[in-house]
Amino acid sequence: MNRWLERLAPIAFGIIALSLWQAAVTLSGVPSYIVPGPIDIWHAYLDSYTILNPALVSTLTVTFAALAVATAVGVALAVAMAASSLFRAAVQPWAVTLQVTPIVAIAPLIILWVPQPFVALVVCAAIIAFFPILSNTAAGLAATPQDLQDLFCLNGASRWQMLFLLRLPSALPNFLTGLRISGTLALVGAVVAEFVAGSGGFASGLAYRIIEASYRLQIPLMFAALIMLGISGIFIYSALGLLERFLLRSRDA
Amino acid sequence: MFSLQAVSKTFPGGTKALDNIAANIAPGEFVVLLGPSGCGKSTLLRLLAGLELPSSGAILWENNQRPAAGEVGFVFQDATLMPWLSAYGNVYLPLRLRGVRQAEATPKIQAVLAQMGLAEFADAKPKALSGGMRMRVSIARALISEPALLLMDEPFAALDEFTRHRLQDDLHALWRRTGKTIIFVTHSIYEAAYLASRILIMSPRPGQIAADISVSIPEGGERRTSAAYTNLVANITHTLHRIMPHE
Ligand SMILES: Nc1ncnc2c1ncn2[C@@H]1O[C@H](COP(=O)(O)OP(=O)(O)O)[C@@H](O)[C@H]1O
Ligand SMILES: [Mg+2]
C-alpha cells in the first residue's frame, strides 16, 4: 500500500503542478508567447509533431552514437591505464583537463574541423560524456581485490586471463554506474553541440528546433521541445539504471 | 618439504616484519603459526607462496624445486570467491587458468565439492551461500589442483564458533586422510592446539620464532575435551605469557 503511494506520488505531484500552472496562466491572462500553459504546449506539439518527432530521433541518434563512442574510448583508456602506470601518468592529467574544459568553448573548433556535421556532433557529445565511464571503470579496475589477484598469480595466470577473467568482471558494477551518468551527459552533449553548430550543423535536432522557435517567438513550441528533451533524459537515466540492476542481479544471483 | 634459512623481510617503508626465521618443515606436518596480529604470519605465508621475496635469507625446497604454479593451495581469511561465478565455477578456476577443459575437470570438481559437503550447491552463487559454505568452496578451490602444500591464512577467523568447529573437524580429518603438508596461520590458542601436529609461536614485531612445540594428542575420542588437549592449551598459554610479558 505504502509502496504504491510512493510510486504514484511523483505522478500525482506532476498533475497537481500542471493544473496549478494552467490555472495561473489562465487566471492571470499572461499571453502564451511569454508563458504558455500546458494546454498551449500540448497544442503546439500536436501542430508540429511531424517536425518534433524526427527531431527527437535525430538528437537521440547523436546521443546514443556518442554514448557508444564514449564507452569504447572510456573503457579502452581505463584498461590501458590499469595495465601501465606510465600510460596512466601520461594520460590522466589530460583526461582531467579535457573534462574540466567547458566543452562549449571547444565545440565551435570541432565543428569547424570536422566536415561531416553528424560526426562533429557525436565527437562533441562523446567528449562531454566519456569521463564518468573512464573514471568509474578505472576505479573499479584498481579496486580488484588483492587476494584474488594473488590467487590468479599463484595459478600462473597470464595478463590477459587476469584482465578478462578477473579485473574486467570485477569492474563491471563501477562501469555500469559510469555508463548511467554518461548516458545523461551524452544527451546534454548532443544538445550543447547542436546549439553551437546551429544551422551549420545537422540542422535537424531538437536543440536546433528550440533555437529556431525562439527566433520566431514560437514559445509554446520551444516548451514542447524542451519537455521532450527532459523526458528523454529521464528515460535514458532510468533505462540504464534498470540495465545496471538487471545485469548485476542476474550475474551474481 | 622446505627449510627456512635465516629468512628476514623488511618492507620498502622500513617495517621489519620477519627477523631471522629458521625452521625445517617435513612433508606431512600440520604446522600452525600462532602469534598476535601484526607479527608477520601473513608475510611468512606469502613468502612461502612466492608472492613476496625475502629481503635476506632463503627458502630451500626439497629436491631444490620450488613448487610450480598450482602446486601450492592458498586459502585466505575471507573466502575471496568471485561473486559472478557459481561454486562450481569458483572451484574450476585454478584448472581453467591452466587450460584444463571443463569436460575433463568436471568429475574432479564434483568430487572435491562432495568431499567438502557441497555436492548440492555446485550451481549456487556465493551470495546464496552461508559464510561457512563459502569458506568450504574456498578450501575446495585450494584442493582442486591436488597441491602437496596447503597454506591457510586465518581461514576460520570470521566464522561463528559452531561453524568453525565443524570446519576444524573436517580439515583435521582431511589432513589425516591425505597427509598433505599444511601451514595454518591463526591467533587462536584453541584452534592451534586442536589442529596442529606442530606449533610455531611467533613473537611480536619483528616476527621471530619464539617457541616450537611438537604436539601429540592421541587420535580418536573427543579431542576437544581430552586431557592432552587441555594440557596443551595450558602449555601454549604459559609460553605466550613468557614471551609476551604484560606491559
Ligand atoms: N605490503 C606491505 N608493505 C608494508 N608493510 C607491510 C606490508 N604487508 C605487511 N606489512 C607490515 O608487516 C607487519 C606484519 O604484517 P602481517 O604479516 O600481515 O602480520 P599478521 O598476519 O601476523 O597479522 C605489519 O606491521 C604490517 O603492517
Ligand atoms: Mg594476517
Coordinates of C-alpha atoms and ligand atoms in Angstrom, one line a residue:
Chain A
M1 CA 0.0 0.0 0.0
N2 CA 2.6 2.4 1.1
R3 CA 4.9 1.5 -1.8
W4 CA 2.1 2.1 -4.3
L5 CA 1.5 5.5 -2.7
E6 CA 5.2 6.3 -3.1
R7 CA 5.2 5.1 -6.8
L8 CA 2.1 7.3 -7.5
A9 CA 3.3 10.3 -5.6
P10 CA 5.5 11.8 -8.4
I11 CA 2.7 11.4 -10.9
A12 CA 0.1 13.0 -8.6
F13 CA 2.6 15.8 -7.9
G14 CA 3.1 16.3 -11.6
I15 CA -0.6 16.5 -12.3
I16 CA -1.2 19.0 -9.5
A17 CA 1.7 21.1 -10.6
L18 CA 0.4 21.1 -14.2
S19 CA -3.1 22.1 -13.1
L20 CA -1.8 24.9 -10.9
W21 CA 0.4 26.1 -13.8
Q22 CA -2.6 26.1 -16.2
A23 CA -4.8 27.8 -13.7
A24 CA -2.2 30.5 -13.0
V25 CA -1.7 31.2 -16.7
T26 CA -5.5 31.3 -17.5
L27 CA -6.4 33.5 -14.5
S28 CA -3.6 36.0 -14.9
G29 CA -4.1 36.3 -18.6
V30 CA -0.4 36.1 -19.5
P31 CA -0.1 35.8 -23.3
S32 CA 1.1 32.4 -24.5
Y33 CA 4.1 33.9 -26.3
I34 CA 5.5 34.8 -22.9
V35 CA 4.5 31.9 -20.6
P36 CA 2.4 29.2 -22.3
G37 CA 0.2 26.9 -20.2
P38 CA 0.4 23.1 -20.6
I39 CA -2.6 23.1 -22.9
D40 CA -1.0 25.5 -25.3
I41 CA 2.2 23.5 -25.2
W42 CA 0.2 20.3 -26.0
H43 CA -1.4 22.0 -28.9
A44 CA 1.9 23.3 -30.2
Y45 CA 3.1 19.7 -30.0
L46 CA 0.1 18.4 -31.9
D47 CA 0.6 21.1 -34.6
S48 CA 4.3 20.3 -35.1
Y49 CA 4.9 16.7 -34.1
T50 CA 5.8 15.9 -37.7
I51 CA 8.8 18.1 -37.2
L52 CA 9.4 17.4 -33.5
N53 CA 9.3 13.6 -33.5
P54 CA 12.0 13.3 -36.3
A55 CA 14.0 16.0 -34.4
L56 CA 13.9 13.9 -31.3
V57 CA 15.0 10.8 -33.2
S58 CA 17.9 12.9 -34.7
T59 CA 19.0 14.1 -31.2
L60 CA 18.7 10.6 -29.7
T61 CA 20.8 9.1 -32.6
V62 CA 23.6 11.5 -31.8
T63 CA 23.2 10.8 -28.1
F64 CA 23.5 7.0 -28.5
A65 CA 26.3 7.2 -31.0
A66 CA 28.2 9.5 -28.6
L67 CA 27.5 7.1 -25.7
A68 CA 28.8 4.2 -27.8
V69 CA 32.0 6.1 -28.7
A70 CA 32.4 7.3 -25.1
T71 CA 32.1 3.7 -23.8
A72 CA 34.6 2.4 -26.2
V73 CA 37.1 5.2 -25.6
G74 CA 36.5 5.3 -21.8
V75 CA 36.9 1.5 -21.3
A76 CA 39.9 1.3 -23.6
L77 CA 41.7 4.2 -21.7
A78 CA 40.8 2.7 -18.3
V79 CA 42.2 -0.7 -19.3
A80 CA 45.4 0.9 -20.7
M81 CA 45.8 3.0 -17.5
A82 CA 45.3 -0.1 -15.3
A83 CA 47.8 -2.0 -17.4
S84 CA 50.6 0.6 -17.4
S85 CA 51.3 3.1 -14.7
L86 CA 53.4 5.0 -17.2
F87 CA 50.5 5.4 -19.5
R88 CA 48.3 6.4 -16.6
A89 CA 50.7 9.1 -15.5
A90 CA 50.9 10.4 -19.1
V91 CA 47.2 10.4 -19.9
Q92 CA 45.4 11.1 -16.6
P93 CA 46.1 14.8 -16.4
W94 CA 45.0 15.3 -20.0
A95 CA 41.8 13.4 -19.5
V96 CA 41.0 15.6 -16.5
T97 CA 41.9 18.7 -18.4
L98 CA 39.5 17.7 -21.2
Q99 CA 36.9 17.1 -18.5
V100 CA 37.2 20.5 -16.8
T101 CA 37.4 22.5 -20.0
P102 CA 33.9 23.8 -20.8
I103 CA 33.1 22.0 -23.9
V104 CA 31.1 24.9 -25.3
A105 CA 34.5 26.6 -25.7
I106 CA 35.9 23.7 -27.8
A107 CA 32.7 22.8 -29.7
P108 CA 33.0 25.6 -32.4
L109 CA 36.5 24.3 -33.2
I110 CA 35.4 20.7 -33.6
I111 CA 32.5 21.8 -35.7
L112 CA 34.9 23.8 -37.9
W113 CA 37.4 21.0 -38.2
V114 CA 35.1 18.0 -38.7
P115 CA 33.4 18.3 -42.1
Q116 CA 30.6 15.9 -41.5
P117 CA 28.1 17.6 -39.2
F118 CA 26.8 14.2 -37.7
V119 CA 30.4 13.2 -36.8
A120 CA 31.1 16.6 -35.4
L121 CA 28.1 16.4 -33.1
V122 CA 28.9 12.9 -32.0
V123 CA 32.5 13.9 -31.2
C124 CA 31.4 16.9 -29.1
A125 CA 28.9 14.8 -27.2
A126 CA 31.3 12.0 -26.7
I127 CA 33.9 14.3 -25.2
I128 CA 31.4 15.6 -22.7
A129 CA 30.2 12.1 -21.9
F130 CA 33.3 9.8 -21.7
F131 CA 34.8 10.9 -18.4
P132 CA 32.4 9.2 -15.9
I133 CA 32.9 5.9 -17.8
L134 CA 36.7 6.3 -17.7
S135 CA 37.0 7.3 -14.1
N136 CA 34.5 4.7 -12.8
T137 CA 35.9 1.9 -14.8
A138 CA 39.4 2.8 -13.8
A139 CA 38.4 2.9 -10.1
G140 CA 36.8 -0.5 -10.5
L141 CA 39.8 -2.0 -12.1
A142 CA 42.1 -0.6 -9.4
A143 CA 39.9 -1.9 -6.7
T144 CA 40.1 -5.5 -7.8
P145 CA 40.6 -7.5 -4.5
Q146 CA 44.3 -8.1 -3.9
D147 CA 43.7 -11.7 -2.6
L148 CA 42.0 -12.6 -5.9
Q149 CA 44.9 -11.2 -7.9
D150 CA 47.3 -13.2 -5.7
L151 CA 45.2 -16.3 -6.4
F152 CA 45.5 -15.7 -10.1
C153 CA 49.3 -15.2 -9.8
L154 CA 49.6 -18.4 -7.8
N155 CA 47.9 -20.3 -10.5
G156 CA 50.1 -18.9 -13.2
A157 CA 47.5 -16.7 -14.8
S158 CA 48.6 -14.6 -17.8
R159 CA 47.9 -10.9 -18.0
W160 CA 45.0 -11.5 -20.4
Q161 CA 43.4 -14.0 -18.1
M162 CA 43.8 -11.6 -15.2
L163 CA 42.2 -8.9 -17.3
F164 CA 39.3 -10.8 -18.8
L165 CA 38.5 -13.3 -16.1
L166 CA 39.1 -11.1 -13.1
R167 CA 39.7 -7.3 -13.5
L168 CA 37.0 -6.5 -16.1
P169 CA 34.3 -8.6 -14.4
S170 CA 35.0 -7.1 -11.0
A171 CA 34.9 -3.6 -12.5
L172 CA 31.5 -4.2 -14.1
P173 CA 29.4 -2.6 -11.3
N174 CA 31.6 0.6 -11.5
F175 CA 31.4 0.6 -15.3
L176 CA 27.6 0.4 -15.2
T177 CA 27.4 3.3 -12.7
G178 CA 29.6 5.3 -15.0
L179 CA 27.5 4.4 -18.0
R180 CA 24.4 5.7 -16.3
I181 CA 25.9 9.0 -15.6
S182 CA 27.5 9.2 -19.1
G183 CA 24.1 8.4 -20.7
T184 CA 22.5 11.6 -19.5
L185 CA 25.7 13.6 -20.2
A186 CA 25.6 12.3 -23.8
L187 CA 22.2 13.9 -24.2
V188 CA 23.4 17.1 -22.7
G189 CA 26.4 16.9 -25.0
A190 CA 24.2 16.3 -28.1
V191 CA 22.1 19.4 -27.2
V192 CA 25.1 21.6 -26.5
A193 CA 26.7 20.5 -29.8
E194 CA 23.5 21.3 -31.7
F195 CA 23.2 24.7 -30.1
V196 CA 26.8 25.6 -31.0
A197 CA 26.5 24.1 -34.5
G198 CA 23.3 26.0 -35.2
S199 CA 22.4 25.9 -38.8
G200 CA 26.0 24.9 -39.6
G201 CA 25.3 21.6 -38.0
F202 CA 23.0 18.8 -38.7
A203 CA 20.0 21.3 -38.6
S204 CA 17.5 18.7 -37.6
G205 CA 17.8 18.0 -33.9
L206 CA 15.5 19.2 -31.1
A207 CA 18.0 21.8 -29.8
Y208 CA 18.0 23.3 -33.3
R209 CA 14.2 23.4 -33.2
I210 CA 14.4 25.2 -29.9
I211 CA 16.7 27.9 -31.4
E212 CA 14.5 28.2 -34.5
A213 CA 11.4 28.5 -32.4
S214 CA 13.0 31.2 -30.2
Y215 CA 13.9 33.3 -33.3
R216 CA 10.2 33.1 -34.4
L217 CA 8.9 33.6 -30.9
Q218 CA 7.1 30.3 -31.0
I219 CA 7.3 29.9 -27.3
P220 CA 4.9 27.0 -26.8
L221 CA 6.8 25.1 -29.5
M222 CA 10.1 25.8 -27.6
F223 CA 8.5 24.4 -24.4
A224 CA 7.3 21.3 -26.2
A225 CA 10.8 20.6 -27.5
L226 CA 12.2 21.3 -24.0
I227 CA 9.8 18.9 -22.4
M228 CA 10.6 16.2 -24.9
L229 CA 14.3 16.6 -24.0
G230 CA 13.5 16.3 -20.3
I231 CA 11.5 13.1 -20.8
S232 CA 14.3 11.6 -22.9
G233 CA 16.8 12.4 -20.2
I234 CA 14.7 10.7 -17.6
F235 CA 14.1 7.8 -19.9
I236 CA 17.8 7.3 -20.6
Y237 CA 18.7 7.5 -16.9
S238 CA 16.1 5.0 -15.7
A239 CA 16.7 2.6 -18.6
L240 CA 20.4 2.5 -17.8
G241 CA 19.6 2.1 -14.1
L242 CA 17.3 -0.8 -14.9
L243 CA 20.0 -2.3 -17.1
E244 CA 22.5 -2.0 -14.3
R245 CA 20.3 -3.7 -11.8
F246 CA 19.2 -6.4 -14.1
L247 CA 22.8 -7.3 -15.3
L248 CA 24.2 -7.4 -11.8
R249 CA 21.3 -9.3 -10.3
S250 CA 21.3 -11.9 -13.0
R251 CA 25.0 -12.2 -12.9
D252 CA 25.6 -12.5 -9.1
A253 CA 22.5 -14.4 -8.1
Chain B
M1 CA 59.3 -30.2 2.4
F2 CA 61.3 -27.0 2.8
S3 CA 63.6 -25.2 5.2
L4 CA 63.6 -21.6 6.1
Q5 CA 67.2 -20.3 6.4
A6 CA 67.5 -17.1 8.4
V7 CA 64.7 -15.5 6.5
S8 CA 64.1 -11.8 7.1
K9 CA 61.6 -9.5 5.5
T10 CA 61.8 -5.7 5.6
F11 CA 59.2 -3.8 3.6
P12 CA 60.1 -0.8 1.5
G13 CA 58.5 1.5 4.1
G14 CA 61.1 0.3 6.6
T15 CA 58.7 -2.1 8.5
K16 CA 60.7 -5.1 9.7
A17 CA 58.1 -7.9 9.5
L18 CA 60.2 -11.0 9.9
D19 CA 63.6 -11.4 11.6
N20 CA 65.9 -14.3 11.1
I21 CA 63.3 -17.1 10.8
A22 CA 64.7 -20.6 10.7
A23 CA 62.8 -23.8 10.6
N24 CA 62.7 -27.2 8.9
I25 CA 59.3 -28.4 7.8
A26 CA 58.9 -32.1 7.0
P27 CA 56.4 -33.4 4.5
G28 CA 53.0 -34.2 6.1
E29 CA 53.4 -31.9 9.0
F30 CA 50.4 -29.8 10.1
V31 CA 52.2 -26.7 11.2
V32 CA 50.3 -23.9 13.0
L33 CA 51.8 -20.5 13.1
L34 CA 50.5 -18.8 16.2
G35 CA 51.1 -15.2 17.1
P36 CA 49.5 -11.8 17.8
S37 CA 48.3 -9.6 14.9
G38 CA 51.0 -7.9 13.0
C39 CA 53.8 -10.3 13.9
G40 CA 54.3 -11.3 10.3
K41 CA 52.4 -14.5 9.9
S42 CA 50.7 -13.5 6.7
T43 CA 54.0 -12.2 5.4
L44 CA 55.6 -15.6 6.0
L45 CA 52.9 -17.4 4.2
R46 CA 53.2 -15.0 1.2
L47 CA 56.9 -15.7 1.1
L48 CA 56.2 -19.4 1.0
A49 CA 53.7 -18.9 -1.8
G50 CA 56.3 -16.9 -3.7
L51 CA 54.1 -13.8 -3.7
E52 CA 56.9 -11.9 -1.9
L53 CA 60.6 -12.4 -1.8
P54 CA 62.7 -12.5 1.4
S55 CA 64.9 -9.4 2.0
S56 CA 67.6 -11.8 3.2
G57 CA 67.9 -15.5 3.9
A58 CA 66.4 -18.2 1.7
I59 CA 63.8 -20.8 1.5
L60 CA 65.3 -24.1 0.4
W61 CA 62.8 -26.6 -1.1
E62 CA 63.1 -30.3 -1.1
N63 CA 64.8 -31.5 -4.4
N64 CA 65.8 -27.9 -4.9
Q65 CA 62.4 -27.3 -6.6
R66 CA 60.1 -24.6 -5.7
P67 CA 56.5 -25.8 -6.3
A68 CA 55.2 -24.8 -9.7
A69 CA 52.0 -22.8 -10.4
G70 CA 49.1 -24.6 -8.9
E71 CA 51.2 -26.9 -6.6
V72 CA 50.5 -24.7 -3.7
G73 CA 47.0 -24.2 -2.4
F74 CA 46.2 -20.9 -0.7
V75 CA 43.2 -20.2 1.5
F76 CA 42.7 -16.6 2.5
Q77 CA 41.0 -15.2 5.6
D78 CA 37.9 -14.2 3.6
A79 CA 36.6 -16.7 1.2
T80 CA 37.5 -14.3 -1.7
L81 CA 35.2 -16.0 -4.2
M82 CA 34.2 -14.4 -7.4
P83 CA 30.6 -13.3 -6.9
W84 CA 29.7 -13.8 -10.5
L85 CA 30.8 -17.5 -10.6
S86 CA 28.9 -20.4 -9.1
A87 CA 30.6 -22.7 -6.5
Y88 CA 31.4 -24.9 -9.5
G89 CA 32.9 -22.0 -11.4
N90 CA 35.0 -20.8 -8.5
V91 CA 36.4 -24.3 -7.9
Y92 CA 37.1 -24.7 -11.6
L93 CA 39.1 -21.5 -11.7
P94 CA 42.6 -22.9 -10.9
L95 CA 42.2 -25.6 -13.5
R96 CA 40.7 -23.2 -16.0
L97 CA 43.7 -20.9 -15.7
R98 CA 45.9 -23.8 -16.6
G99 CA 43.9 -24.6 -19.7
V100 CA 42.2 -27.7 -18.4
R101 CA 39.0 -28.4 -20.4
Q102 CA 35.7 -28.2 -18.5
A103 CA 34.7 -31.8 -19.6
E104 CA 37.9 -33.1 -18.1
A105 CA 37.7 -31.0 -14.9
T106 CA 34.0 -31.7 -14.1
P107 CA 34.4 -35.1 -12.4
K108 CA 37.2 -33.7 -10.2
I109 CA 35.3 -30.6 -9.3
Q110 CA 32.3 -32.7 -8.3
A111 CA 34.4 -35.0 -6.2
V112 CA 36.1 -32.1 -4.4
L113 CA 32.7 -30.3 -3.8
A114 CA 31.2 -33.5 -2.5
Q115 CA 34.2 -34.0 -0.2
M116 CA 33.6 -30.5 1.3
G117 CA 29.9 -31.3 1.7
L118 CA 28.8 -29.1 -1.1
A119 CA 27.5 -31.6 -3.6
E120 CA 24.1 -29.9 -3.9
F121 CA 25.5 -26.4 -4.1
A122 CA 27.5 -26.6 -7.2
D123 CA 25.3 -24.1 -9.0
A124 CA 24.8 -21.7 -6.2
K125 CA 26.4 -18.3 -6.4
P126 CA 28.4 -17.1 -3.3
K127 CA 25.7 -14.6 -2.4
A128 CA 23.3 -17.6 -1.8
L129 CA 25.8 -19.4 0.5
S130 CA 26.4 -19.0 4.2
G131 CA 29.8 -17.9 5.5
G132 CA 30.8 -21.4 6.4
M133 CA 29.8 -22.8 3.0
R134 CA 31.7 -20.0 1.2
M135 CA 34.8 -21.0 3.2
R136 CA 34.2 -24.6 2.1
V137 CA 34.1 -23.5 -1.5
S138 CA 37.4 -21.6 -0.9
I139 CA 39.0 -24.7 0.5
A140 CA 37.7 -26.8 -2.3
R141 CA 39.2 -24.3 -4.8
A142 CA 42.6 -24.7 -3.0
L143 CA 42.3 -28.5 -3.1
I144 CA 41.3 -28.9 -6.7
S145 CA 44.8 -28.9 -8.1
E146 CA 45.8 -31.5 -5.5
P147 CA 48.6 -29.4 -4.0
A148 CA 51.1 -31.1 -1.8
L149 CA 51.4 -27.9 0.3
L150 CA 48.3 -26.1 1.6
L151 CA 48.8 -22.5 3.0
M152 CA 45.9 -21.2 5.1
D153 CA 45.8 -17.6 6.5
E154 CA 43.3 -17.4 9.4
P155 CA 40.7 -19.1 7.3
F156 CA 38.2 -19.6 10.1
A157 CA 38.6 -16.3 12.0
A158 CA 35.5 -14.7 10.6
L159 CA 33.2 -17.7 11.3
D160 CA 30.9 -18.4 14.2
E161 CA 32.1 -20.9 16.9
F162 CA 29.8 -23.7 15.7
T163 CA 30.7 -23.4 12.0
R164 CA 34.4 -23.1 13.0
H165 CA 34.3 -26.3 15.0
R166 CA 32.7 -28.2 12.0
L167 CA 35.3 -26.9 9.6
Q168 CA 38.2 -27.6 12.0
D169 CA 36.9 -31.2 12.3
D170 CA 36.7 -31.6 8.6
L171 CA 40.2 -30.0 8.0
H172 CA 41.8 -32.3 10.6
A173 CA 40.1 -35.3 9.0
L174 CA 41.3 -34.2 5.6
W175 CA 44.9 -33.9 6.8
R176 CA 44.8 -37.3 8.4
R177 CA 43.4 -38.8 5.3
T178 CA 45.6 -37.2 2.7
G179 CA 48.8 -36.5 4.6
K180 CA 49.2 -33.0 2.9
T181 CA 51.7 -30.6 4.4
I182 CA 49.6 -27.7 5.8
I183 CA 50.8 -24.4 7.1
F184 CA 48.0 -22.8 9.0
V185 CA 48.0 -19.3 10.5
T186 CA 45.9 -18.4 13.5
H187 CA 45.8 -16.2 16.5
S188 CA 43.6 -18.6 18.4
I189 CA 45.3 -20.8 21.0
Y190 CA 42.4 -23.3 20.9
E191 CA 42.5 -23.6 17.2
A192 CA 46.3 -24.2 17.2
A193 CA 46.0 -26.8 19.9
Y194 CA 43.2 -28.7 18.2
L195 CA 44.7 -28.7 14.6
A196 CA 48.4 -28.8 14.8
S197 CA 51.0 -31.5 14.7
R198 CA 53.5 -28.8 15.4
I199 CA 53.1 -25.2 16.7
L200 CA 55.4 -22.4 15.9
I201 CA 54.8 -19.5 18.2
M202 CA 55.8 -16.1 16.9
S203 CA 56.8 -13.1 18.9
P204 CA 55.6 -9.6 18.2
R205 CA 57.2 -7.5 15.5
P206 CA 59.7 -8.1 14.2
G207 CA 58.4 -11.7 14.0
Q208 CA 60.7 -14.4 15.3
I209 CA 60.0 -18.0 16.2
A210 CA 59.8 -17.9 20.0
A211 CA 58.8 -21.5 20.6
D212 CA 58.5 -24.7 18.6
I213 CA 56.1 -27.2 20.2
S214 CA 55.5 -30.7 18.9
V215 CA 52.0 -31.9 19.6
S216 CA 50.9 -35.5 20.3
I217 CA 47.3 -35.8 21.1
P218 CA 46.1 -39.3 20.6
E219 CA 43.6 -39.6 17.8
G220 CA 40.1 -40.8 18.4
G221 CA 37.7 -39.8 21.1
E222 CA 36.6 -36.3 22.0
R223 CA 39.7 -34.4 21.1
R224 CA 38.5 -31.0 22.4
T225 CA 37.8 -32.4 25.9
S226 CA 40.7 -34.7 26.2
A227 CA 43.3 -34.2 28.9
A228 CA 46.1 -34.0 26.4
Y229 CA 44.3 -31.1 24.6
T230 CA 43.7 -29.2 27.9
N231 CA 47.3 -29.6 28.9
L232 CA 48.5 -28.4 25.6
V233 CA 46.3 -25.2 25.8
A234 CA 47.8 -24.6 29.2
N235 CA 51.3 -25.2 27.9
I236 CA 50.8 -22.7 25.0
T237 CA 49.3 -20.1 27.3
H238 CA 52.3 -20.3 29.6
T239 CA 54.7 -19.9 26.7
L240 CA 52.8 -16.9 25.4
H241 CA 52.9 -15.2 28.8
R242 CA 56.6 -15.9 28.9
I243 CA 57.4 -14.3 25.6
M244 CA 54.8 -11.6 25.8
P245 CA 55.1 -10.1 29.3
H246 CA 52.1 -7.8 30.2
E247 CA 53.1 -4.2 29.7
Ligands
LIG1 N1 53.0 -4.8 1.7 C1 53.4 -4.3 2.9 N2 54.0 -3.1 2.9 C2 54.4 -2.6 4.1 N3 54.2 -3.2 5.3 C3 53.6 -4.3 5.3 C4 53.1 -5.0 4.1 N4 52.5 -6.1 4.5 C5 52.5 -6.2 5.8 N5 53.2 -5.1 6.4 C6 53.5 -4.9 7.8 O1 54.2 -6.0 8.2 C7 53.8 -6.4 9.5 C8 53.4 -7.8 9.6 O2 52.2 -7.9 8.8 P1 51.4 -9.3 8.6 O3 52.3 -10.3 8.1 O4 50.2 -9.1 7.8 O5 51.0 -9.7 10.1 P2 50.0 -10.8 10.7 O6 49.5 -11.6 9.5 O7 50.8 -11.6 11.6 O8 48.9 -10.0 11.3 C9 52.7 -5.4 9.9 O9 53.2 -4.4 10.7 C10 52.2 -4.9 8.6 O10 51.8 -3.5 8.8
MG2 MG 47.5 -11.7 8.8

